[in-house]
Coordinates of C-alpha atoms in Angstrom, one line a residue:
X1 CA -0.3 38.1 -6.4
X2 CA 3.1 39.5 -6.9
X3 CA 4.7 40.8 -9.8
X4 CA 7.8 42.1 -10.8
X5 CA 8.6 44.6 -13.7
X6 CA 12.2 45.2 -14.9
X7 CA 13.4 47.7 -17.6
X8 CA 14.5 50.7 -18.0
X9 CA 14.7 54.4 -15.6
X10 CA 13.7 57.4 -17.9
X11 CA 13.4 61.0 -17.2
X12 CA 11.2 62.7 -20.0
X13 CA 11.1 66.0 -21.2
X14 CA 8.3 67.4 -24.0
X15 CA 7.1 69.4 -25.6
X16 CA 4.3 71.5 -23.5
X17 CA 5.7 71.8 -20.6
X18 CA 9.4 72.8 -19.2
X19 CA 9.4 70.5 -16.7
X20 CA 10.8 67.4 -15.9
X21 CA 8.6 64.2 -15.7
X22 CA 9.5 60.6 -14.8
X23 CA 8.4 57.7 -17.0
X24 CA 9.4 54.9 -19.4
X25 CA 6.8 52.4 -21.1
X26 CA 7.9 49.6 -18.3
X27 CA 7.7 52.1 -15.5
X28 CA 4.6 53.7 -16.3
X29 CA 2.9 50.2 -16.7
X30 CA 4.0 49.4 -13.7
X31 CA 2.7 52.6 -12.2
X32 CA -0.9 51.5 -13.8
X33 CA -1.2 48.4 -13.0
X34 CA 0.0 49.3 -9.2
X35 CA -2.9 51.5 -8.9
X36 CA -5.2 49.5 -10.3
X37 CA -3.9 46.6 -7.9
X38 CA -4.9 48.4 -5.0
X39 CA -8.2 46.6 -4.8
X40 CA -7.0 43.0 -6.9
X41 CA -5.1 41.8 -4.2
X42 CA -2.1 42.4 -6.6
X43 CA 1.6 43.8 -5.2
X44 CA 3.7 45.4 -8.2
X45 CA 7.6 45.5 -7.7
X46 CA 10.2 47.6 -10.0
X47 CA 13.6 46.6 -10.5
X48 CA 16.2 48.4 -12.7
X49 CA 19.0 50.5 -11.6
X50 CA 19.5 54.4 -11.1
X51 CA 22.5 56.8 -10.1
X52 CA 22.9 58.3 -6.9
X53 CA 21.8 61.7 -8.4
X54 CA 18.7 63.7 -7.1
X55 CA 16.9 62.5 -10.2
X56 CA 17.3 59.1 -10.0
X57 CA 16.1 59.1 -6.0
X58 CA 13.7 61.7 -6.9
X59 CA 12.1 58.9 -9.7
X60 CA 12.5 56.4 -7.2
X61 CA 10.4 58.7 -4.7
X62 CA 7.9 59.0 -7.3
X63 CA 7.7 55.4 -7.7
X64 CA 7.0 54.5 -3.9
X65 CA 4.4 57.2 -3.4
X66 CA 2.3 55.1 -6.0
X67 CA 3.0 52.1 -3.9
X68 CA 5.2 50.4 -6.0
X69 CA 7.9 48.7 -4.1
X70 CA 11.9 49.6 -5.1
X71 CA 13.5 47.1 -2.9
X72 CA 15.4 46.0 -6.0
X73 CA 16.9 48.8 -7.1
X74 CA 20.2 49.2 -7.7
X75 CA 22.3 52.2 -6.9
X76 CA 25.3 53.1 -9.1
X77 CA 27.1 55.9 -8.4
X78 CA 28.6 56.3 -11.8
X79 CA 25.5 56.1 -13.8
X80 CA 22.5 57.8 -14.5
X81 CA 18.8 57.3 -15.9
X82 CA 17.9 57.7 -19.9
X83 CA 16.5 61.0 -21.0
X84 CA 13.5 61.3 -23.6
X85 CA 12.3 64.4 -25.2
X86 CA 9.2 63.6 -26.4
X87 CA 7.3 66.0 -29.1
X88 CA 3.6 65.9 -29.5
X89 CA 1.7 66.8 -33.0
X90 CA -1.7 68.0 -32.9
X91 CA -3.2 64.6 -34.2
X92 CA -1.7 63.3 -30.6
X93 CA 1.5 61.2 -32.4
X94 CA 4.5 61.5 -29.9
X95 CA 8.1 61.4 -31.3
X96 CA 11.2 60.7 -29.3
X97 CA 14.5 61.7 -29.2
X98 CA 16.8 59.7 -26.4
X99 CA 19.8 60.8 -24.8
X100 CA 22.5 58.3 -22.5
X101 CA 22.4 55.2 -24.8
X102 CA 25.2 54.0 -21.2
X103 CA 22.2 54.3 -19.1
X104 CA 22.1 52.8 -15.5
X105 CA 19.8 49.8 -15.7
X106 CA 22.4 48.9 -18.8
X107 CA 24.5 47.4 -15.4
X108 CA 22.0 45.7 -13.6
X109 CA 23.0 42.3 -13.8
X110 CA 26.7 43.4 -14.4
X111 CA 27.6 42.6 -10.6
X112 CA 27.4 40.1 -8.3
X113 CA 24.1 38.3 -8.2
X114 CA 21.7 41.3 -8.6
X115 CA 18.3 41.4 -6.0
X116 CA 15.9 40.5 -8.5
X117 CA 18.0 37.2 -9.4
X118 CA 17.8 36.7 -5.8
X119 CA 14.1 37.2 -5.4
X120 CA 13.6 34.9 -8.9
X121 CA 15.4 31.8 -7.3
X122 CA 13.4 32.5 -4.2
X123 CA 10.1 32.5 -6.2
X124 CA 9.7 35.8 -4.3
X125 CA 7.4 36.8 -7.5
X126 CA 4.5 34.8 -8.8
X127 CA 5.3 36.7 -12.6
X128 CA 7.5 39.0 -14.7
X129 CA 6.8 41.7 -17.0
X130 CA 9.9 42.0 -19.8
X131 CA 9.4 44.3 -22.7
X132 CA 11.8 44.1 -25.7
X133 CA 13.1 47.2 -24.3
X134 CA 14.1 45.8 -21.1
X135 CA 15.9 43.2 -22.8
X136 CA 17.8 45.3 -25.6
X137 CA 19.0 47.7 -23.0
X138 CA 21.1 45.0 -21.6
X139 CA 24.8 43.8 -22.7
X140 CA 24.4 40.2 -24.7
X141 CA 26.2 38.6 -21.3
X142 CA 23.6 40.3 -19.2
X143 CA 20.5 38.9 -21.6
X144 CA 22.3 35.1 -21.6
X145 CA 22.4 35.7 -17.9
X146 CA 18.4 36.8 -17.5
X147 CA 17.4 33.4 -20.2
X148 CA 19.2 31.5 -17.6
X149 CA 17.3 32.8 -14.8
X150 CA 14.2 32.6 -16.8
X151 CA 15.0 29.2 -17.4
X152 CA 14.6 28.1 -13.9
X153 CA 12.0 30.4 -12.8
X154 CA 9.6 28.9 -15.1
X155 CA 10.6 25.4 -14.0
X156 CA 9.4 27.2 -10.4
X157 CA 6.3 28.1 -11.6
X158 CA 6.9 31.9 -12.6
X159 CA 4.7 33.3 -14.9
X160 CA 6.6 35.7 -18.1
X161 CA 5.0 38.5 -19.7
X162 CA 5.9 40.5 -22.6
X163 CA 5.5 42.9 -25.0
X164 CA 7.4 43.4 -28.5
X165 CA 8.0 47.5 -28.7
X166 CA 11.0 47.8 -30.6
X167 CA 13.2 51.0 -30.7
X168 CA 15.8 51.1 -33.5
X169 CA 18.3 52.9 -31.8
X170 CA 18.8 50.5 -29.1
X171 CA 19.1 47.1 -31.9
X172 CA 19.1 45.9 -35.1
X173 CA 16.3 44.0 -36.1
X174 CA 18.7 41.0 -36.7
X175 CA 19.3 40.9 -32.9
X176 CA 16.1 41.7 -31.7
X177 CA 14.8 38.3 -33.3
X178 CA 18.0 36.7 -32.1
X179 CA 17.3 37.2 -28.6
X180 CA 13.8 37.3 -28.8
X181 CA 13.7 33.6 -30.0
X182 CA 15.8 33.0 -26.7
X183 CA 13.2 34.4 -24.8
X184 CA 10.2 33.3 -26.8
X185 CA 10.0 29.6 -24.8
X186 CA 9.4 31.7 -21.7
X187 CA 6.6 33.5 -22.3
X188 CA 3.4 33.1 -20.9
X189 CA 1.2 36.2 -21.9
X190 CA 2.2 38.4 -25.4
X191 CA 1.6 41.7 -26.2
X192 CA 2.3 42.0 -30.0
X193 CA 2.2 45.6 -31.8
X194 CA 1.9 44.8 -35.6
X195 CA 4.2 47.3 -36.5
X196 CA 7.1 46.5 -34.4
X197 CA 6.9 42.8 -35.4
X198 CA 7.0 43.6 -38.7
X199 CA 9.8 46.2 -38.3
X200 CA 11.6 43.1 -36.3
X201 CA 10.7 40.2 -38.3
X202 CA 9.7 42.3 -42.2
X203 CA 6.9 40.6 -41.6
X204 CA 3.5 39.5 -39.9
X205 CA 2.4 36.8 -41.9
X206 CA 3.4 34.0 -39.3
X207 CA 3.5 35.7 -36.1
X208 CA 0.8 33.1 -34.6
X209 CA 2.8 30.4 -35.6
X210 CA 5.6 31.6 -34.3
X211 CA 4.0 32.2 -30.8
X212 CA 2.2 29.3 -30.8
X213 CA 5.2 26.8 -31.4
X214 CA 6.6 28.8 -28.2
X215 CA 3.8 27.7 -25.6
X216 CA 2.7 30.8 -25.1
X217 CA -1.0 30.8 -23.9
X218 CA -2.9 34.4 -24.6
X219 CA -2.0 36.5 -27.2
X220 CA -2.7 40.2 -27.4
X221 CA -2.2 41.5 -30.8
X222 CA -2.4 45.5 -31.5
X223 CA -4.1 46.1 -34.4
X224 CA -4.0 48.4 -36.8
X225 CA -5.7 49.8 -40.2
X226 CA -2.4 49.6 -42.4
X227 CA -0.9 46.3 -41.3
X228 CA -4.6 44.3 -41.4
X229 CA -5.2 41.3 -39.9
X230 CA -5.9 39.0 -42.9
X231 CA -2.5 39.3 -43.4
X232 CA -1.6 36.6 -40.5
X233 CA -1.4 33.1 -41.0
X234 CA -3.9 31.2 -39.4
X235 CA -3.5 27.8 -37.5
X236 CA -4.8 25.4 -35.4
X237 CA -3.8 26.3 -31.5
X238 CA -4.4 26.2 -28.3
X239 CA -3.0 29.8 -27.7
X240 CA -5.9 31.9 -26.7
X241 CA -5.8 35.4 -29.8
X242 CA -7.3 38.6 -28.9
X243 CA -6.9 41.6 -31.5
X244 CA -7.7 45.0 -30.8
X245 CA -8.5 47.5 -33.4
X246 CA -7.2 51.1 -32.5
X247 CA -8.8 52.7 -29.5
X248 CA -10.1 56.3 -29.5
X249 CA -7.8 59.1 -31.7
X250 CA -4.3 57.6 -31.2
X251 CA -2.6 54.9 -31.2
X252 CA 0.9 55.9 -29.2
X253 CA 2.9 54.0 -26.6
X254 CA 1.6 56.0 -23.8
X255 CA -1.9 54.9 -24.6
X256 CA -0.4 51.0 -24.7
X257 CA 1.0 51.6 -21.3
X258 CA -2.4 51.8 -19.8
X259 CA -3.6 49.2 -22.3
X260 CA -1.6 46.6 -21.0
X261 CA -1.9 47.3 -17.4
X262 CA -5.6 47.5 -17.6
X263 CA -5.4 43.8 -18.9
X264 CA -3.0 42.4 -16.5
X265 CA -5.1 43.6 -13.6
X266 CA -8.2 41.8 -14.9
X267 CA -6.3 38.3 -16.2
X268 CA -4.4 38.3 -12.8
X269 CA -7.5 39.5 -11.3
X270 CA -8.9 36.2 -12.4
X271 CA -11.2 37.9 -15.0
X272 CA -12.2 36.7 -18.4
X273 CA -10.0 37.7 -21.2
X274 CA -13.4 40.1 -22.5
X275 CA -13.5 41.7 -19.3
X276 CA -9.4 42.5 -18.8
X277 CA -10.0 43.9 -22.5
X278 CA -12.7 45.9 -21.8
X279 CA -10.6 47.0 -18.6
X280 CA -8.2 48.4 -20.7
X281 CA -9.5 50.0 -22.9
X282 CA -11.4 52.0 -20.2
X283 CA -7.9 52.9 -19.0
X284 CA -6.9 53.9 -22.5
X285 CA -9.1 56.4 -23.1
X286 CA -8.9 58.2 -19.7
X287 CA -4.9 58.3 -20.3
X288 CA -6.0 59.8 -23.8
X289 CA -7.6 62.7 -22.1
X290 CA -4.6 63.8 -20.9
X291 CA -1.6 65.4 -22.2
X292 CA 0.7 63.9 -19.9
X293 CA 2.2 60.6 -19.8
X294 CA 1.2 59.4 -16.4
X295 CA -2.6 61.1 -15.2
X296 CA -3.5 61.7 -12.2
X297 CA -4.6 58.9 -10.0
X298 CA -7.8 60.8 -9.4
X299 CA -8.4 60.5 -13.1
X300 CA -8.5 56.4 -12.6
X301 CA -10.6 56.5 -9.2
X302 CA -13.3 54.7 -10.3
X303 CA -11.1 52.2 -11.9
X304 CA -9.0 51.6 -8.7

């Protein structure tokens, strides 16, 4: 199976080490799910766009030494990736601080026909992964332009994933529902933090239904102790609901990274939804052991 992620490039500095890492919640699931693929038959592709600095080809060096493949990456000379500073409290909470709102993958789809429309209208990919981030990084004529490709991938036969991490500094919550109801018909597989939908929507009450009417078939809601789950509406569906309860001490992006990529490899896999669950959240906690966004792949081994 192949799969193509697209979002953002994202240098990240913190707070316990003076180095510079490379990472991004789209890249580093990605970077998960590419490892664990290695033995599921599954081929993960990135596409976004970088600068011709060292960093950017240094990220993209980083990215092809975990086997993922960058054939469609875009180079522009002008541009460069996003920079994250990213402090860590003791309980394990991260907070970031972003630099380079004008960041490269802003201009993916800002030329002629980019490679990953190309590859879509070839049905070069058998599925997408798009996080909210992805798509509020991009100019509105950019995010038309991906619906429409969208639009005819899924009459191909593509497969959408998604998640709904929302970052106030890249949209109002009045157009992130916008252009998340645009993309909602799309979706095949939802990854839904409580928190974010309600930061998006001031609510969770009706986020089934509003899946649901969409067509989307799983959906993955993140769970936690101050939004609880009586709070959604039940109804009649066909849509297949998992919810997850927090999973070991924190409850950070990082963590859903792995999360998510632990479950695609076991749906695409062919596995039960129990088993991709279980799957990651065996991922989770190993990435919890570790102050660093991305661990080691000898950490995952047994996993791979």
């Amino acid at each position: 199976m192949r799969i193509v992620f697209f979002g953002e490039a994202l240098v990240e500095i913190n707070n316990t080490t003076k180095y510079a890492t490379y990472g991004g919640d789209v890249p580093n699931t990605a970077l998960y799910l590419s490892r664990l693929g290695q033995s599921r038959a599954i081929s993960v592709s990135y596409a976004t766009a970088v600068g011709t600095d060292k960093l950017s080809l240094s990220l993209l060096s980083c990215w092809q030494q975990e086997g993922i493949d960058t054939s469609l990456v875009r180079y522009l000379s002008t541009k460069f990736p996003d920079l994250c500073y990213i402090e860590t409290d003791r309980e394990g909470h991260c907070y970031r601080h972003f630099w380079n709102k004008d960041n490269a993958a802003r201009y993916y789809f800002s030329r002629e026909s980019s490679p990953l429309e190309i590859a879509l209208s070839n049905y070069n990919y058998h599925a997408i992964y798009i996080s909210a981030v992805s798509f509020a990084l991009l100019t509105d004529e950019a995010k038309a332009a991906l619906l429409v490709l969208l639009e005819k991938y899924k009459i191909d036969g593509g497969k959408v994933y998604f998640d709904n991490r929302y970052r106030p500094h890249m949209w109002t919550p009045q157009q992130a529902r916008y252009w998340i109801c645009q993309l909602l018909p799309y979706i095949d597989i939802a990854f839904i933090e409580i928190k974010d939908e309600q930061r998006i929507w001031g609510t969770s009450f009706d986020i089934i239904e509003r899946y649901s009417h969409s067509n989307c078939c799983e959906l993955v809601i993140k769970q936690y102790s101050d939004h609880p789950i009586s709070d959604l509406k039940a109804l009649h569906t066909q849509m297949k609901i998992s919810v997850i309860q927090p999973i070991g001490q924190t409850t950070d992006y990082i963590a859903d990274n792995a999360f998510i990529a632990g479950y695609l490899a076991g749906r695409i896999s062919g596995k039960s939804i129990r088993h991709s669950l279980n799957l990651g959240k065996e991922l989770t906690l190993k990435v919890q052991t570790h102050s660093k966004a991305v661990i080691p792949a000898a950490a995952m081994r047994d996993m791979m």
